[in-house]
Short mmCIF file of C-alpha atoms in Angstrom, two decimals:
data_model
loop_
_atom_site.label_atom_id
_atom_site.label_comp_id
_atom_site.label_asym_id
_atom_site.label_seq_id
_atom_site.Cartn_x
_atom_site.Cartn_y
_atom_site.Cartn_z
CA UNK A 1 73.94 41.17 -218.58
CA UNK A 2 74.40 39.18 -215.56
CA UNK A 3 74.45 40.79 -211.88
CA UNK A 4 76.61 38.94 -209.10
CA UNK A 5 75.86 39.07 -205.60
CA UNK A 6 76.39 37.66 -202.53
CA UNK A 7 74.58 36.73 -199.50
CA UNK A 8 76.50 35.39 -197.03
CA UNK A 9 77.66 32.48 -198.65
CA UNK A 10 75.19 32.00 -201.13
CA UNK A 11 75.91 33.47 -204.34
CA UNK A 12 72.79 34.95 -206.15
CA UNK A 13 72.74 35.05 -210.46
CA UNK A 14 71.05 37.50 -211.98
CA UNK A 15 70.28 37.05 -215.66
CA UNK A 16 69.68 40.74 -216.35
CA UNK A 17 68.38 40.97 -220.49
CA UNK A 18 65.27 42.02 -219.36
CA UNK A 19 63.73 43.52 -222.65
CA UNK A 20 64.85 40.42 -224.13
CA UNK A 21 63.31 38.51 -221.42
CA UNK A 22 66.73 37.19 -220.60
CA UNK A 23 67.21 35.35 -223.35
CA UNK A 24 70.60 34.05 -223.95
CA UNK A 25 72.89 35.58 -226.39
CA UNK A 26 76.17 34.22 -226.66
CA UNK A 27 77.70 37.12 -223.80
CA UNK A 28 75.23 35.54 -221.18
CA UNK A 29 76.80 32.24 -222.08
CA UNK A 30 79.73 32.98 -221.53
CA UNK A 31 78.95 35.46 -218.05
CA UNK A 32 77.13 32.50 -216.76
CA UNK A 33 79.65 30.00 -217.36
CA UNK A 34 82.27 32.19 -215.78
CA UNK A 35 80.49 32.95 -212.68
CA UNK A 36 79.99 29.37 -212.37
CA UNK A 37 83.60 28.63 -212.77
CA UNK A 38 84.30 30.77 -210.07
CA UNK A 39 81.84 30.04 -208.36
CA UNK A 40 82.87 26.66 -208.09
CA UNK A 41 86.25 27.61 -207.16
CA UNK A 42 85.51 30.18 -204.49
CA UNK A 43 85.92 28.66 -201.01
CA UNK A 44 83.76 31.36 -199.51
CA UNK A 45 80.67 30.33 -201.81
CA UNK A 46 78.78 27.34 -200.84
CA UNK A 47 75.92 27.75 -203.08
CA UNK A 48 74.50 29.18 -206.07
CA UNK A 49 70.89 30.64 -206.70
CA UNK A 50 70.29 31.47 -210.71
CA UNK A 51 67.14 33.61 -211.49
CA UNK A 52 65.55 36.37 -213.63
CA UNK A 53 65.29 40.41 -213.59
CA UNK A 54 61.68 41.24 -214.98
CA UNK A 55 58.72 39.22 -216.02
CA UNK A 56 61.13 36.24 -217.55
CA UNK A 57 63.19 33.56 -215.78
CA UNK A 58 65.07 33.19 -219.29
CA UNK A 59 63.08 32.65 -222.82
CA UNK A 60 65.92 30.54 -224.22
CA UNK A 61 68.54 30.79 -227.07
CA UNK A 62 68.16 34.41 -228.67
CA UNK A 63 66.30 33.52 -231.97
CA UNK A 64 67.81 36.28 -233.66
CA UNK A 65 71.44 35.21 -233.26
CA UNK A 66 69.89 31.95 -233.86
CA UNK A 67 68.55 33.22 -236.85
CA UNK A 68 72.04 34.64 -238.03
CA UNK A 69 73.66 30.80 -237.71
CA UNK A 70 71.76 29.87 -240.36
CA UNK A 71 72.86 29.70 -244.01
CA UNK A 72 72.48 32.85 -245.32
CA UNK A 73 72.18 34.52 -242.28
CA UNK A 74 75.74 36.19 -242.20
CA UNK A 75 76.66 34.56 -239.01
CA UNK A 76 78.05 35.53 -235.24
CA UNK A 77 80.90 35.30 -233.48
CA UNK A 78 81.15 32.16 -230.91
CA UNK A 79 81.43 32.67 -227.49
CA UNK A 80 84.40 31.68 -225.25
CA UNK A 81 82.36 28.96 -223.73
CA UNK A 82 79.02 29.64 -225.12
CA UNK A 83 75.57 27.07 -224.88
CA UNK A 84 77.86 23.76 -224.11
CA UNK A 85 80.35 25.30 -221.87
CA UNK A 86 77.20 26.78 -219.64
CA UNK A 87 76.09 23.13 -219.71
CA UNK A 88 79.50 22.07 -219.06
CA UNK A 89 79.68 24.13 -216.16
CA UNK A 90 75.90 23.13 -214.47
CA UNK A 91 76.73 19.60 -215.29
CA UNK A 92 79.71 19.60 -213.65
CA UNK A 93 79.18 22.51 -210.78
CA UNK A 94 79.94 20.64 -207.36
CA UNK A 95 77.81 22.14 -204.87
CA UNK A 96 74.63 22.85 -204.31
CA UNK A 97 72.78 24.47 -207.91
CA UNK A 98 69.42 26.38 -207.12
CA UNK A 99 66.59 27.99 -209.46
CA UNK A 100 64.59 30.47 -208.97
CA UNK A 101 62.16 30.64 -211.89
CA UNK A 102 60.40 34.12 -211.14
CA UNK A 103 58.34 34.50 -214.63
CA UNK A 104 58.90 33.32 -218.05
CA UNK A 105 61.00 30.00 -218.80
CA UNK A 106 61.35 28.95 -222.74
CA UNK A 107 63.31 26.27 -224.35
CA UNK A 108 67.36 26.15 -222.54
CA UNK A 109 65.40 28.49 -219.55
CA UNK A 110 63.21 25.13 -218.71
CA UNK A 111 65.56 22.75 -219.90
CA UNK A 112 68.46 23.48 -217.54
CA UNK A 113 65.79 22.83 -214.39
CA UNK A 114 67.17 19.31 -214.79
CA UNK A 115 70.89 20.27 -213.91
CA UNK A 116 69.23 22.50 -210.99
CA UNK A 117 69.56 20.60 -207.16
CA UNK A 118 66.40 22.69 -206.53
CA UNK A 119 63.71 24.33 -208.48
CA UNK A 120 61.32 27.04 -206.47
CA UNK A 121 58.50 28.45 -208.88
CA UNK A 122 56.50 31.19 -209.11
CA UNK A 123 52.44 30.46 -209.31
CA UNK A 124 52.58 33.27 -212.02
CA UNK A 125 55.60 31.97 -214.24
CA UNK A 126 55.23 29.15 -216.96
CA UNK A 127 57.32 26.82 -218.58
CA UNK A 128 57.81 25.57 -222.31
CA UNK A 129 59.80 23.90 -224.46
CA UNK A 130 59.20 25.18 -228.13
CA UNK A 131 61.47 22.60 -230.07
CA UNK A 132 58.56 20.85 -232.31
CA UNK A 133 57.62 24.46 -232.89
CA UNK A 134 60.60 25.52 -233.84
CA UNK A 135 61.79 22.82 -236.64
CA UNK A 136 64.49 21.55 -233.86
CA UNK A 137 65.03 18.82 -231.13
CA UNK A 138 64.87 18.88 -227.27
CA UNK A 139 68.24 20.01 -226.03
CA UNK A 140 70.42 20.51 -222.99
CA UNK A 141 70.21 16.51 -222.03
CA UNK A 142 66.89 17.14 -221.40
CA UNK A 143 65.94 13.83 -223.34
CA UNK A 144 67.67 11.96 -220.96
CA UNK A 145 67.07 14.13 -217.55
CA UNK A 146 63.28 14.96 -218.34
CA UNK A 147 62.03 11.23 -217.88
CA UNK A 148 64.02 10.53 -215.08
CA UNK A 149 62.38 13.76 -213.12
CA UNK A 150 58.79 13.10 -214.76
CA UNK A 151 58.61 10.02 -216.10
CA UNK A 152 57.94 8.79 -219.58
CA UNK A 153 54.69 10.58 -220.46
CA UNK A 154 55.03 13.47 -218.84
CA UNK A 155 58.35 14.17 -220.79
CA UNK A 156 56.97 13.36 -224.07
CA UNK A 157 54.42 15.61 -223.73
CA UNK A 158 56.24 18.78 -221.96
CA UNK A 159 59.20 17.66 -224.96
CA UNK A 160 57.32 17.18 -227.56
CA UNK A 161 53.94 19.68 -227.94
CA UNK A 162 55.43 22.64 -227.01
CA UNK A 163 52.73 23.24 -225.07
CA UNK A 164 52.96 25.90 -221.69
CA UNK A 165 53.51 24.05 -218.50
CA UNK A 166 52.38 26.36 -215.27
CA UNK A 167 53.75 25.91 -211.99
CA UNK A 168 51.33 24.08 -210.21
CA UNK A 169 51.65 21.57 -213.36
CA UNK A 170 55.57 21.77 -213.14
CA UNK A 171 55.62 20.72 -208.90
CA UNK A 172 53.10 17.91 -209.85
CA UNK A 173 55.19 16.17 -212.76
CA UNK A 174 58.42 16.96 -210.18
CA UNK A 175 60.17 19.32 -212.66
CA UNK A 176 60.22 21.89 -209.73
CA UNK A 177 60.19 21.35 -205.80
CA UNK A 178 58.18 24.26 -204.31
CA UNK A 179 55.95 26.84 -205.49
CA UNK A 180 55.02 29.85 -203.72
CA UNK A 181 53.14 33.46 -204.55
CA UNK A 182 56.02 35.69 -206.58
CA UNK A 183 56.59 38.15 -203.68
CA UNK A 184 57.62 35.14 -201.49
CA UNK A 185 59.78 33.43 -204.69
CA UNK A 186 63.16 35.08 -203.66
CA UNK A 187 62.53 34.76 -200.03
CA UNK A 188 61.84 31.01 -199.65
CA UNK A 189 64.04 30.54 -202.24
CA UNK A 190 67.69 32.33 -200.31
CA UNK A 191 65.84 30.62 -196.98
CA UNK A 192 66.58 27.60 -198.58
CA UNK A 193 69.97 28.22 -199.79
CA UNK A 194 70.76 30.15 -196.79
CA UNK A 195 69.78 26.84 -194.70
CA UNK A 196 72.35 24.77 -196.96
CA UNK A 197 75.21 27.12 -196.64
CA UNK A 198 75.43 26.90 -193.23
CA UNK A 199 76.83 23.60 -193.13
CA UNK A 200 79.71 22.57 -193.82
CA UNK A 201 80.73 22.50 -197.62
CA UNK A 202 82.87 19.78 -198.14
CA UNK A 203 79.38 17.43 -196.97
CA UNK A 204 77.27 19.21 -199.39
CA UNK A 205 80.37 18.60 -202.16
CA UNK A 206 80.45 14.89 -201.65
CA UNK A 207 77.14 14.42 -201.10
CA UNK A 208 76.13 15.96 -204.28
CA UNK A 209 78.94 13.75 -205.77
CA UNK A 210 77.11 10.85 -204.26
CA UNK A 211 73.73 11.63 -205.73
CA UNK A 212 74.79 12.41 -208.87
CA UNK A 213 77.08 9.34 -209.53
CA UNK A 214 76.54 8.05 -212.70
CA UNK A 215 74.73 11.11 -214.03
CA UNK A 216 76.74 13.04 -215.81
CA UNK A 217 77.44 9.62 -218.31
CA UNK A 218 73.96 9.74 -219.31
CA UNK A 219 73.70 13.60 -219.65
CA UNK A 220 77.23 12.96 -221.85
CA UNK A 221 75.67 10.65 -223.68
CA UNK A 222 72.32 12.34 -224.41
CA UNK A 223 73.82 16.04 -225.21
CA UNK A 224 75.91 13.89 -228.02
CA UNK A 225 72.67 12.70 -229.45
CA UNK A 226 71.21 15.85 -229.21
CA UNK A 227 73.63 17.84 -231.04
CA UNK A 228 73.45 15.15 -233.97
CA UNK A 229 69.96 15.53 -234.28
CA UNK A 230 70.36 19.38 -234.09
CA UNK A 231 72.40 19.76 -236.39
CA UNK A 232 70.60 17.73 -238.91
CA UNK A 233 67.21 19.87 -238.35
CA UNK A 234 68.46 23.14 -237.97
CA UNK A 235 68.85 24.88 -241.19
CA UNK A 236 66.08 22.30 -242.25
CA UNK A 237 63.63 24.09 -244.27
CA UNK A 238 61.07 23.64 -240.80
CA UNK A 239 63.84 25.45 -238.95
CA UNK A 240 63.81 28.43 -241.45
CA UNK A 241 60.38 28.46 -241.42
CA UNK A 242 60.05 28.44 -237.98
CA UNK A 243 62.67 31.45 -237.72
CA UNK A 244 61.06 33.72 -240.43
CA UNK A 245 58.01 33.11 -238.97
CA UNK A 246 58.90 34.57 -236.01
CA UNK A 247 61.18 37.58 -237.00
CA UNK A 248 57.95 38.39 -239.22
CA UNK A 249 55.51 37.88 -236.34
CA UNK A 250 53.38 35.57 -238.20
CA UNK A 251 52.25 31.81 -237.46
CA UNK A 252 54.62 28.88 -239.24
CA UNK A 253 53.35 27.07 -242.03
CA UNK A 254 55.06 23.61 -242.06
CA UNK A 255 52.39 22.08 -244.34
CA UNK A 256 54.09 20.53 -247.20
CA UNK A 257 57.70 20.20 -245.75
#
C-alpha cells in the first residue's frame, strides 16, 4: 500500500497500488498521513520524497469507493484520517515536502503539487485535474494554491477543462520545478533531497515556517469552500453520471442536466 524507506535522512514514500495506478483508497489515506506524522516527528528524518510504483504518480480518489459514497451506493467505512487528514498533514508537515511525479497524476495526485516544497517531473508523466468531468469542484485548496503557483489563467484552464497537462507544460506554468528523462527522475530527485538533509534541520524547519507564513490561512480558508461546493455537486445528478459513466466504460452524457 505504501513502502517506507530511508536514505540517509531523507525519507522516501512509496504509494504502492500499482494496478490501481495508486489511486487513493481510504487505507492510503490514512498510511500516508501516518508516515507523515511520523515523519514529522522523527528527529532522524529531515525530509520527505512522495512518489509512485508503476506507470502512475497517483490517479486520484478511487472512483469506486467514490462511487459507493453516493446515495444508493451502500457506502464505506471512513478512514482514521482519510482525504483531509492527508491534507492536514502536507499542510502542516514542517520540513522540507518533495514530489516525485514518475508517470500518471489525476485529480488529488496533481492537486497536492501545491503543498509539495518541490516538484521534479518526468518528460513521460502528465497531469490532470478531471473535476468539470466528473460533475465535482477543484479540491485540495487547489483553488486558492493553483493561481498563486500559475497565475490566473493558467489555473482556470488546468482547473477547469480537465484537460492533460505534460511536463514540459507543468515546469512552464511553475506547477513543477525540474523535469528530467524518467530514468534520471529518482536520481535528481534524492540528489536534491539528499543536498537539503545535510544541513541542519532546525534552518530548514524555520525557514519553511518563514515562507509559508500566512499560507496555511488561505489553504484553511479555500479547503472550507471547497468542501461546500463538494458537497453540493456530488451526488448531483452530473456526479452520478459522471460515475456510471465510468464504472460502465462509456463517455458521460451531461446534456440536459
Amino acid at each position: 500500500m505504501l513502502e517506507i524507506e530511508d536514505h540517509g535522512r531523507v525519507r522516501l514514500l512509496r504509494l504502492n497500488r500499482p494496478d490501481a495506478l495508486n489511486a487513493f483508497n481510504e487505507a492510503l489515506y490514512d498510511a500516508t498521513a501516518q508516515a507523515l506524522i511520523d515523519a514529522a516527528a522523527d528527529p532522524d528524518v529531515a525530509v520527505v520524497v512522495l512518489t509512485g510504483n508503476g506507470r502512475a504518480f497517483c490517479a486520484g480518489t478511487d472512483l469506486v469507493e467514490m462511487g459507493a459514497r453516493n446515495p444508493g451506493g451502500g457506502g464505506i467505512e471512513s478512514g482514521v484520517h482519510g482525504f483531509a487528514g492527508m491534507l492536514d498533514q502536507m499542510d502542516s508537515f514542517p520540513k522540507p515536502f518533495i514530489c516525485a511525479v514518475n508517470g500518471l497524476a489525476i485529480g488529488v495526485g496533481t492537486t497536492m503539487l501545491g503543498f509539495a516544497d518541490l516538484s521534479f517531473m518526468s518528460t513521460e508523466a502528465r497531469l490532470r485535474c478531471p473535476f468539470s468531468s466528473l460533475g465535482v469542484a477543484p479540491e485540495a485548496a487547489s483553488s486558492y494554491t493553483f493561481p498563486l503557483l500559475l497565475g490566473r489563467q493558467q489555473a482556470m484552464w488546468t482547473l477547469l477543462s480537465s484537460e492533460w497537462i505534460s511536463a514540459d507544460e507543468a515546469k512552464v506554468m511553475g506547477l513543477v520545478w525540474k523535469v528530467c528523462p524518467p530514468e534520471e527522475l529518482m536520481e535528481m530527485t534524492m540528489a536534491h533531497a539528499q543536498k537539503l538533509a545535510g544541513l541542519p534541520v532546525s534552518s530548514l524547519v524555520e525557514s519553511k515556517a518563514l515562507i509559508t507564513h500566512g499560507w496555511h490561512d488561505g489553504v484553511a480558508a479555500a479547503r472550507e469552500r471547497e468542501n461546500a461546493a463538494f458537497s453540493r455537486l456530488m451526488g448531483a445528478p452530473a456526479n452520478v453520471e459522471a460515475i456510471t459513466a465510468f464504472m460502465e466504460k462509456r463517455p458521460p452524457d451531461f446534456t440536459g442536466l
